[in-house]
PDB file of C-alpha atoms in Angstrom:
ATOM      1  CA  MET K   1      33.818 176.206 109.572  1.00 90.00           C
ATOM      2  CA  LYS K   2      30.968 174.882 107.464  1.00 93.00           C
ATOM      3  CA  ALA K   3      31.205 173.562 103.905  1.00 94.00           C
ATOM      4  CA  SER K   4      29.063 171.230 101.874  1.00 94.00           C
ATOM      5  CA  PHE K   5      30.004 167.597 101.601  1.00 92.00           C
ATOM      6  CA  ALA K   6      30.570 168.051  97.850  1.00 95.00           C
ATOM      7  CA  ASP K   7      32.891 170.993  98.402  1.00 96.00           C
ATOM      8  CA  GLN K   8      34.842 169.090 101.007  1.00 95.00           C
ATOM      9  CA  ARG K   9      35.224 166.186  98.579  1.00 95.00           C
ATOM     10  CA  ARG K  10      36.537 168.616  95.969  1.00 96.00           C
ATOM     11  CA  LEU K  11      39.382 169.451  98.347  1.00 96.00           C
ATOM     12  CA  LEU K  12      40.816 166.036  97.503  1.00 96.00           C
ATOM     13  CA  ASP K  13      40.941 167.071  93.844  1.00 96.00           C
ATOM     14  CA  LEU K  14      42.646 170.275  94.936  1.00 96.00           C
ATOM     15  CA  ALA K  15      45.185 168.281  96.937  1.00 96.00           C
ATOM     16  CA  ASP K  16      45.807 165.974  93.962  1.00 95.00           C
ATOM     17  CA  ALA K  17      46.397 168.981  91.705  1.00 97.00           C
ATOM     18  CA  ASP K  18      48.805 170.471  94.250  1.00 96.00           C
ATOM     19  CA  LEU K  19      50.694 167.191  94.554  1.00 95.00           C
ATOM     20  CA  ALA K  20      50.931 166.873  90.769  1.00 96.00           C
ATOM     21  CA  ALA K  21      52.215 170.441  90.514  1.00 96.00           C
ATOM     22  CA  GLN K  22      54.774 169.858  93.284  1.00 95.00           C
ATOM     23  CA  GLN K  23      56.045 166.663  91.690  1.00 95.00           C
ATOM     24  CA  ALA K  24      56.263 168.274  88.261  1.00 97.00           C
ATOM     25  CA  ASP K  25      58.036 171.321  89.697  1.00 96.00           C
ATOM     26  CA  HIS K  26      60.577 169.090  91.440  1.00 95.00           C
ATOM     27  CA  ALA K  27      61.115 167.117  88.219  1.00 95.00           C
ATOM     28  CA  ARG K  28      61.732 170.209  86.127  1.00 94.00           C
ATOM     29  CA  ARG K  29      64.109 171.690  88.700  1.00 94.00           C
ATOM     30  CA  ASN K  30      65.980 168.446  89.296  1.00 93.00           C
ATOM     31  CA  PRO K  31      66.150 166.354  86.113  1.00 94.00           C
ATOM     32  CA  ALA K  32      67.723 162.958  86.719  1.00 91.00           C
ATOM     33  CA  GLN K  33      70.482 163.751  84.210  1.00 94.00           C
ATOM     34  CA  ALA K  34      71.712 166.828  86.108  1.00 92.00           C
ATOM     35  CA  ALA K  35      73.952 164.940  88.543  1.00 93.00           C
ATOM     36  CA  ARG K  36      75.723 163.028  85.767  1.00 94.00           C
ATOM     37  CA  VAL K  37      76.155 166.200  83.714  1.00 94.00           C
ATOM     38  CA  LYS K  38      77.824 167.813  86.726  1.00 94.00           C
ATOM     39  CA  GLU K  39      80.143 164.804  87.031  1.00 95.00           C
ATOM     40  CA  LEU K  40      80.981 165.023  83.333  1.00 96.00           C
ATOM     41  CA  LEU K  41      81.885 168.698  83.650  1.00 95.00           C
ATOM     42  CA  ALA K  42      84.342 167.815  86.419  1.00 96.00           C
ATOM     43  CA  GLU K  43      85.711 164.918  84.364  1.00 96.00           C
ATOM     44  CA  ARG K  44      86.172 167.147  81.326  1.00 96.00           C
ATOM     45  CA  ALA K  45      88.096 169.687  83.396  1.00 97.00           C
ATOM     46  CA  THR K  46      90.428 166.926  84.612  1.00 97.00           C
ATOM     47  CA  HIS K  47      90.808 165.485  81.112  1.00 97.00           C
ATOM     48  CA  SER K  48      91.488 168.953  79.695  1.00 97.00           C
ATOM     49  CA  THR K  49      94.279 169.503  82.214  1.00 97.00           C
ATOM     50  CA  GLU K  50      95.810 166.185  81.204  1.00 97.00           C
ATOM     51  CA  LEU K  51      95.420 167.084  77.522  1.00 97.00           C
ATOM     52  CA  THR K  52      97.314 170.329  78.119  1.00 97.00           C
ATOM     53  CA  ARG K  53     100.149 168.335  79.694  1.00 97.00           C
ATOM     54  CA  ARG K  54     100.229 165.882  76.789  1.00 97.00           C
ATOM     55  CA  LEU K  55     100.145 168.688  74.227  1.00 97.00           C
ATOM     56  CA  GLY K  56     103.096 170.264  76.007  1.00 97.00           C
ATOM     57  CA  ALA K  57     105.043 166.995  75.830  1.00 97.00           C
ATOM     58  CA  ARG K  58     104.209 166.634  72.130  1.00 97.00           C
ATOM     59  CA  ASP K  59     105.230 170.224  71.367  1.00 97.00           C
ATOM     60  CA  ASP K  60     108.490 169.785  73.285  1.00 97.00           C
ATOM     61  CA  ALA K  61     109.258 166.711  71.184  1.00 97.00           C
ATOM     62  CA  LYS K  62     108.457 168.640  67.986  1.00 97.00           C
ATOM     63  CA  THR K  63     110.746 171.466  69.045  1.00 97.00           C
ATOM     64  CA  GLU K  64     113.555 169.053  69.874  1.00 97.00           C
ATOM     65  CA  LEU K  65     113.105 167.228  66.578  1.00 97.00           C
ATOM     66  CA  ALA K  66     113.220 170.489  64.629  1.00 97.00           C
ATOM     67  CA  ARG K  67     116.435 171.473  66.442  1.00 97.00           C
ATOM     68  CA  ILE K  68     118.066 168.126  65.647  1.00 97.00           C
ATOM     69  CA  GLN K  69     117.001 168.321  62.000  1.00 96.00           C
ATOM     70  CA  SER K  70     118.430 171.831  61.831  1.00 96.00           C
ATOM     71  CA  ASP K  71     121.729 170.557  63.256  1.00 96.00           C
ATOM     72  CA  VAL K  72     121.753 167.729  60.682  1.00 96.00           C
ATOM     73  CA  ALA K  73     121.252 170.302  57.918  1.00 96.00           C
ATOM     74  CA  VAL K  74     124.190 172.311  59.252  1.00 96.00           C
ATOM     75  CA  VAL K  75     126.364 169.163  59.375  1.00 96.00           C
ATOM     76  CA  ASP K  76     125.344 168.249  55.834  1.00 95.00           C
ATOM     77  CA  ALA K  77     126.180 171.750  54.589  1.00 96.00           C
ATOM     78  CA  ARG K  78     129.570 171.703  56.263  1.00 95.00           C
ATOM     79  CA  THR K  79     130.301 168.214  54.947  1.00 95.00           C
ATOM     80  CA  ALA K  80     129.404 169.280  51.412  1.00 95.00           C
ATOM     81  CA  ARG K  81     131.592 172.347  51.719  1.00 95.00           C
ATOM     82  CA  ASP K  82     134.545 170.334  53.064  1.00 91.00           C
ATOM     83  CA  ASN K  83     134.153 167.744  50.309  1.00 94.00           C
ATOM     84  CA  GLU K  84     134.310 170.524  47.717  1.00 92.00           C
ATOM     85  CA  ARG K  85     137.397 171.979  49.332  1.00 91.00           C
ATOM     86  CA  LEU K  86     138.978 168.536  49.568  1.00 87.00           C
ATOM     87  CA  ALA K  87     138.370 167.941  45.872  1.00 88.00           C
ATOM     88  CA  SER K  88     140.024 171.206  44.919  1.00 88.00           C
ATOM     89  CA  THR K  89     142.996 171.323  47.328  1.00 86.00           C
ATOM     90  CA  SER K  90     146.502 170.298  46.308  1.00 83.00           C
ATOM     91  CA  SER K  91     147.895 170.535  49.835  1.00 87.00           C
ATOM     92  CA  ALA K  92     148.382 167.217  51.591  1.00 84.00           C
ATOM     93  CA  LYS K  93     148.219 168.944  54.961  1.00 88.00           C
ATOM     94  CA  ASP K  94     144.972 170.707  54.091  1.00 84.00           C
ATOM     95  CA  ALA K  95     143.592 167.467  52.690  1.00 87.00           C
ATOM     96  CA  GLN K  96     144.440 165.611  55.893  1.00 91.00           C
ATOM     97  CA  GLY K  97     142.732 168.279  57.981  1.00 89.00           C
ATOM     98  CA  LEU K  98     139.641 168.254  55.789  1.00 89.00           C
ATOM     99  CA  GLU K  99     139.417 164.454  55.889  1.00 90.00           C
ATOM    100  CA  HIS K 100     139.643 164.565  59.701  1.00 95.00           C
ATOM    101  CA  GLU K 101     136.870 167.178  59.898  1.00 93.00           C
ATOM    102  CA  ILE K 102     134.697 165.226  57.414  1.00 93.00           C
ATOM    103  CA  ALA K 103     135.095 162.106  59.592  1.00 94.00           C
ATOM    104  CA  SER K 104     134.149 164.115  62.681  1.00 95.00           C
ATOM    105  CA  LEU K 105     131.095 165.499  60.887  1.00 94.00           C
ATOM    106  CA  ALA K 106     130.072 161.976  59.888  1.00 94.00           C
ATOM    107  CA  ARG K 107     130.233 160.845  63.523  1.00 96.00           C
ATOM    108  CA  ARG K 108     128.298 163.942  64.550  1.00 95.00           C
ATOM    109  CA  LYS K 109     125.639 163.219  61.927  1.00 94.00           C
ATOM    110  CA  SER K 110     125.370 159.600  63.063  1.00 95.00           C
ATOM    111  CA  ASP K 111     124.810 160.744  66.652  1.00 95.00           C
ATOM    112  CA  LEU K 112     122.239 163.274  65.502  1.00 95.00           C
ATOM    113  CA  GLU K 113     120.387 160.674  63.446  1.00 95.00           C
ATOM    114  CA  ASP K 114     120.277 158.329  66.435  1.00 96.00           C
ATOM    115  CA  ALA K 115     118.875 161.136  68.550  1.00 96.00           C
ATOM    116  CA  GLU K 116     116.450 162.005  65.766  1.00 96.00           C
ATOM    117  CA  LEU K 117     115.083 158.449  65.694  1.00 97.00           C
ATOM    118  CA  GLU K 118     114.665 158.453  69.477  1.00 97.00           C
ATOM    119  CA  VAL K 119     112.826 161.790  69.407  1.00 97.00           C
ATOM    120  CA  MET K 120     110.655 160.685  66.480  1.00 97.00           C
ATOM    121  CA  GLU K 121     109.591 157.619  68.457  1.00 97.00           C
ATOM    122  CA  ARG K 122     108.850 159.829  71.465  1.00 96.00           C
ATOM    123  CA  LEU K 123     106.901 162.227  69.246  1.00 97.00           C
ATOM    124  CA  GLU K 124     104.855 159.365  67.802  1.00 97.00           C
ATOM    125  CA  GLU K 125     103.972 158.203  71.315  1.00 97.00           C
ATOM    126  CA  ALA K 126     103.143 161.768  72.362  1.00 97.00           C
ATOM    127  CA  GLU K 127     100.851 162.265  69.362  1.00 97.00           C
ATOM    128  CA  ALA K 128      99.091 158.970  70.136  1.00 98.00           C
ATOM    129  CA  ALA K 129      98.660 160.087  73.754  1.00 97.00           C
ATOM    130  CA  VAL K 130      97.173 163.403  72.595  1.00 97.00           C
ATOM    131  CA  ALA K 131      94.789 161.632  70.206  1.00 98.00           C
ATOM    132  CA  GLU K 132      93.734 159.261  73.000  1.00 97.00           C
ATOM    133  CA  GLN K 133      93.004 162.154  75.364  1.00 97.00           C
ATOM    134  CA  GLU K 134      91.143 164.097  72.682  1.00 97.00           C
ATOM    135  CA  ALA K 135      88.995 161.025  71.991  1.00 97.00           C
ATOM    136  CA  LEU K 136      88.253 160.733  75.714  1.00 97.00           C
ATOM    137  CA  ILE K 137      87.184 164.375  75.890  1.00 97.00           C
ATOM    138  CA  ALA K 138      85.068 163.939  72.757  1.00 97.00           C
ATOM    139  CA  SER K 139      83.342 160.965  74.396  1.00 97.00           C
ATOM    140  CA  VAL K 140      82.637 162.996  77.541  1.00 97.00           C
ATOM    141  CA  ASN K 141      81.318 165.879  75.424  1.00 97.00           C
ATOM    142  CA  ALA K 142      79.079 163.531  73.457  1.00 97.00           C
ATOM    143  CA  GLU K 143      77.611 161.994  76.612  1.00 96.00           C
ATOM    144  CA  GLY K 144      77.138 165.442  78.109  1.00 96.00           C
ATOM    145  CA  ALA K 145      75.373 166.694  74.992  1.00 96.00           C
ATOM    146  CA  ARG K 146      73.102 163.640  74.934  1.00 96.00           C
ATOM    147  CA  LEU K 147      72.200 163.982  78.602  1.00 96.00           C
ATOM    148  CA  SER K 148      71.648 167.726  78.249  1.00 95.00           C
ATOM    149  CA  THR K 149      69.212 167.078  75.409  1.00 95.00           C
ATOM    150  CA  GLU K 150      67.427 164.449  77.478  1.00 95.00           C
ATOM    151  CA  ALA K 151      67.285 166.824  80.445  1.00 95.00           C
ATOM    152  CA  LYS K 152      65.765 169.561  78.300  1.00 96.00           C
ATOM    153  CA  ASP K 153      63.077 167.128  77.150  1.00 96.00           C
ATOM    154  CA  VAL K 154      62.402 166.113  80.761  1.00 95.00           C
ATOM    155  CA  VAL K 155      62.188 169.742  81.855  1.00 96.00           C
ATOM    156  CA  ALA K 156      59.860 170.593  78.980  1.00 97.00           C
ATOM    157  CA  GLU K 157      57.577 167.648  79.755  1.00 97.00           C
ATOM    158  CA  ALA K 158      57.587 168.413  83.502  1.00 97.00           C
ATOM    159  CA  THR K 159      56.890 172.089  82.811  1.00 97.00           C
ATOM    160  CA  ALA K 160      53.889 171.120  80.709  1.00 97.00           C
ATOM    161  CA  ARG K 161      52.620 168.899  83.548  1.00 97.00           C
ATOM    162  CA  PHE K 162      53.203 171.685  86.064  1.00 97.00           C
ATOM    163  CA  GLU K 163      51.297 174.199  83.981  1.00 97.00           C
ATOM    164  CA  ALA K 164      48.425 171.756  83.445  1.00 97.00           C
ATOM    165  CA  ALA K 165      48.239 170.977  87.166  1.00 97.00           C
ATOM    166  CA  SER K 166      48.354 174.691  87.972  1.00 97.00           C
ATOM    167  CA  ARG K 167      45.452 175.349  85.608  1.00 97.00           C
ATOM    168  CA  ASP K 168      43.471 172.491  87.145  1.00 96.00           C
ATOM    169  CA  ARG K 169      44.246 173.793  90.591  1.00 96.00           C
ATOM    170  CA  ALA K 170      43.080 177.294  89.729  1.00 97.00           C
ATOM    171  CA  ALA K 171      39.842 175.976  88.235  1.00 97.00           C
ATOM    172  CA  ILE K 172      39.088 173.804  91.256  1.00 97.00           C
ATOM    173  CA  ALA K 173      39.907 176.577  93.723  1.00 97.00           C
ATOM    174  CA  ALA K 174      37.671 179.009  91.828  1.00 97.00           C
ATOM    175  CA  SER K 175      34.737 176.599  92.187  1.00 96.00           C
ATOM    176  CA  LEU K 176      35.068 176.384  95.978  1.00 97.00           C
ATOM    177  CA  PRO K 177      34.187 178.841  98.754  1.00 96.00           C
ATOM    178  CA  ALA K 178      37.035 181.288  99.336  1.00 96.00           C
ATOM    179  CA  ASP K 179      37.129 180.680 103.108  1.00 96.00           C
ATOM    180  CA  LEU K 180      37.408 176.914 102.594  1.00 97.00           C
ATOM    181  CA  VAL K 181      40.236 177.337 100.105  1.00 97.00           C
ATOM    182  CA  GLY K 182      41.902 179.792 102.467  1.00 96.00           C
ATOM    183  CA  MET K 183      41.816 177.274 105.298  1.00 96.00           C
ATOM    184  CA  TYR K 184      43.100 174.540 103.007  1.00 96.00           C
ATOM    185  CA  ASP K 185      45.970 176.751 101.787  1.00 96.00           C
ATOM    186  CA  ARG K 186      47.033 177.625 105.325  1.00 96.00           C
ATOM    187  CA  LEU K 187      47.166 173.957 106.238  1.00 95.00           C
ATOM    188  CA  ALA K 188      48.854 172.966 102.958  1.00 95.00           C
ATOM    189  CA  ALA K 189      51.598 175.523 103.618  1.00 93.00           C
ATOM    190  CA  ARG K 190      52.607 173.432 106.653  1.00 91.00           C
ATOM    191  CA  GLY K 191      52.039 169.986 105.164  1.00 88.00           C
ATOM    192  CA  VAL K 192      48.995 168.267 103.713  1.00 92.00           C
ATOM    193  CA  GLY K 193      45.939 170.452 103.235  1.00 95.00           C
ATOM    194  CA  ALA K 194      43.305 167.729 103.046  1.00 96.00           C
ATOM    195  CA  GLY K 195      43.203 163.958 103.264  1.00 95.00           C
ATOM    196  CA  LEU K 196      40.562 161.277 102.914  1.00 95.00           C
ATOM    197  CA  LEU K 197      39.524 159.578 106.131  1.00 95.00           C
ATOM    198  CA  GLN K 198      39.449 155.939 105.113  1.00 93.00           C
ATOM    199  CA  HIS K 199      39.111 152.962 107.414  1.00 93.00           C
ATOM    200  CA  ARG K 200      39.668 155.287 110.385  1.00 93.00           C
ATOM    201  CA  THR K 201      43.029 156.327 108.883  1.00 95.00           C
ATOM    202  CA  CYS K 202      43.936 159.885 107.973  1.00 94.00           C
ATOM    203  CA  GLY K 203      44.999 160.188 104.335  1.00 93.00           C
ATOM    204  CA  GLY K 204      47.324 163.051 105.240  1.00 93.00           C
ATOM    205  CA  CYS K 205      49.539 161.471 107.885  1.00 93.00           C
ATOM    206  CA  ARG K 206      48.466 157.801 107.622  1.00 94.00           C
ATOM    207  CA  MET K 207      47.730 157.708 111.338  1.00 94.00           C
ATOM    208  CA  VAL K 208      44.810 155.648 112.671  1.00 94.00           C
ATOM    209  CA  LEU K 209      42.495 157.826 114.719  1.00 93.00           C
ATOM    210  CA  SER K 210      41.827 156.826 118.302  1.00 91.00           C
ATOM    211  CA  GLY K 211      38.356 155.963 119.515  1.00 90.00           C
ATOM    212  CA  THR K 212      37.983 159.347 121.200  1.00 92.00           C
ATOM    213  CA  ASP K 213      39.014 161.237 118.074  1.00 90.00           C
ATOM    214  CA  LEU K 214      36.696 159.123 115.958  1.00 91.00           C
ATOM    215  CA  ASN K 215      33.818 159.975 118.281  1.00 91.00           C
ATOM    216  CA  VAL K 216      34.515 163.673 117.739  1.00 91.00           C
ATOM    217  CA  VAL K 217      34.459 163.222 113.976  1.00 92.00           C
ATOM    218  CA  ARG K 218      31.413 160.957 114.179  1.00 91.00           C
ATOM    219  CA  ALA K 219      29.504 163.605 116.147  1.00 92.00           C
ATOM    220  CA  ALA K 220      30.279 166.359 113.630  1.00 93.00           C
ATOM    221  CA  ALA K 221      27.597 167.378 111.148  1.00 93.00           C
ATOM    222  CA  GLU K 222      28.092 166.486 107.489  1.00 92.00           C
ATOM    223  CA  ASP K 223      28.871 170.100 106.617  1.00 93.00           C
ATOM    224  CA  ASP K 224      31.264 170.614 109.520  1.00 93.00           C
ATOM    225  CA  VAL K 225      34.898 170.921 108.430  1.00 96.00           C
ATOM    226  CA  VAL K 226      36.894 168.657 110.739  1.00 95.00           C
ATOM    227  CA  THR K 227      40.649 168.264 110.989  1.00 94.00           C
ATOM    228  CA  CYS K 228      43.027 165.459 111.862  1.00 94.00           C
ATOM    229  CA  PRO K 229      44.165 165.661 115.494  1.00 93.00           C
ATOM    230  CA  GLU K 230      47.607 164.408 114.451  1.00 91.00           C
ATOM    231  CA  CYS K 231      48.610 166.417 111.367  1.00 93.00           C
ATOM    232  CA  GLY K 232      45.884 169.070 111.276  1.00 93.00           C
ATOM    233  CA  CYS K 233      44.786 168.449 107.680  1.00 95.00           C
ATOM    234  CA  ILE K 234      41.118 168.671 106.725  1.00 96.00           C
ATOM    235  CA  LEU K 235      39.569 165.227 107.088  1.00 96.00           C
ATOM    236  CA  VAL K 236      37.314 164.464 104.165  1.00 95.00           C
ATOM    237  CA  ARG K 237      34.781 161.836 105.181  1.00 93.00           C
ATOM    238  CA  GLY K 238      33.305 159.125 102.953  1.00 87.00           C
ATOM    239  CA  GLU K 239      31.373 155.912 103.017  1.00 87.00           C
ATOM    240  CA  ASP K 240      34.424 153.858 104.059  1.00 89.00           C
ATOM    241  CA  SER K 241      35.709 156.238 106.719  1.00 87.00           C
ATOM    242  CA  GLY K 242      34.903 153.731 109.429  1.00 79.00           C
ATOM    243  CA  LEU K 243      32.579 156.003 111.316  1.00 73.00           C
TER     244      LEU K 243
END
């Protein structure tokens, strides 16, 4: 294939635009924050499971405390009723029975109050545990929100770079012969489309050309399109190619 030296040099600009577009596309598809956000989602799921367990323990303590307080209310009501009956009875036998029941109710209330204190302490600890877990989840959510915002900014910036590189690429390709661009595209689909031959080294694969290969390139006319014998990319020659 034949192409002017200027057009062949422009292939390097085309390759630069393609590289910029590829890098920008990778950046917008894989923002650095994505991996951490994924970790945070897993952490939040684990923390949420633990929060559910702690909420259950807190609610159980609340239920137990309410039951004890209800029993205390019943004991208080019965004690008040027995005291009224004791105050109004004239029977020594009835009075003795009432006094015995009032004493039993007092012991029952004392036991209930002890249990109430124990459950209240357990409830306080359970509520603190719930608050601690909720704070942990809030911290994870805050970090996730911050990283998501950062990732959106990265994606937006990378998308802008991708679109700019794509426009540059289209403009460069439109200024070149269609058959040259076609050849470049076929090669670029497999690897590097074009590379600068500099100091006898291919810019596509970074391999130093052998003496025999250099002789082939050296013998080619300026408008001949030559390729690297190693990677197949178009070799763009220049003053420092080492020919």
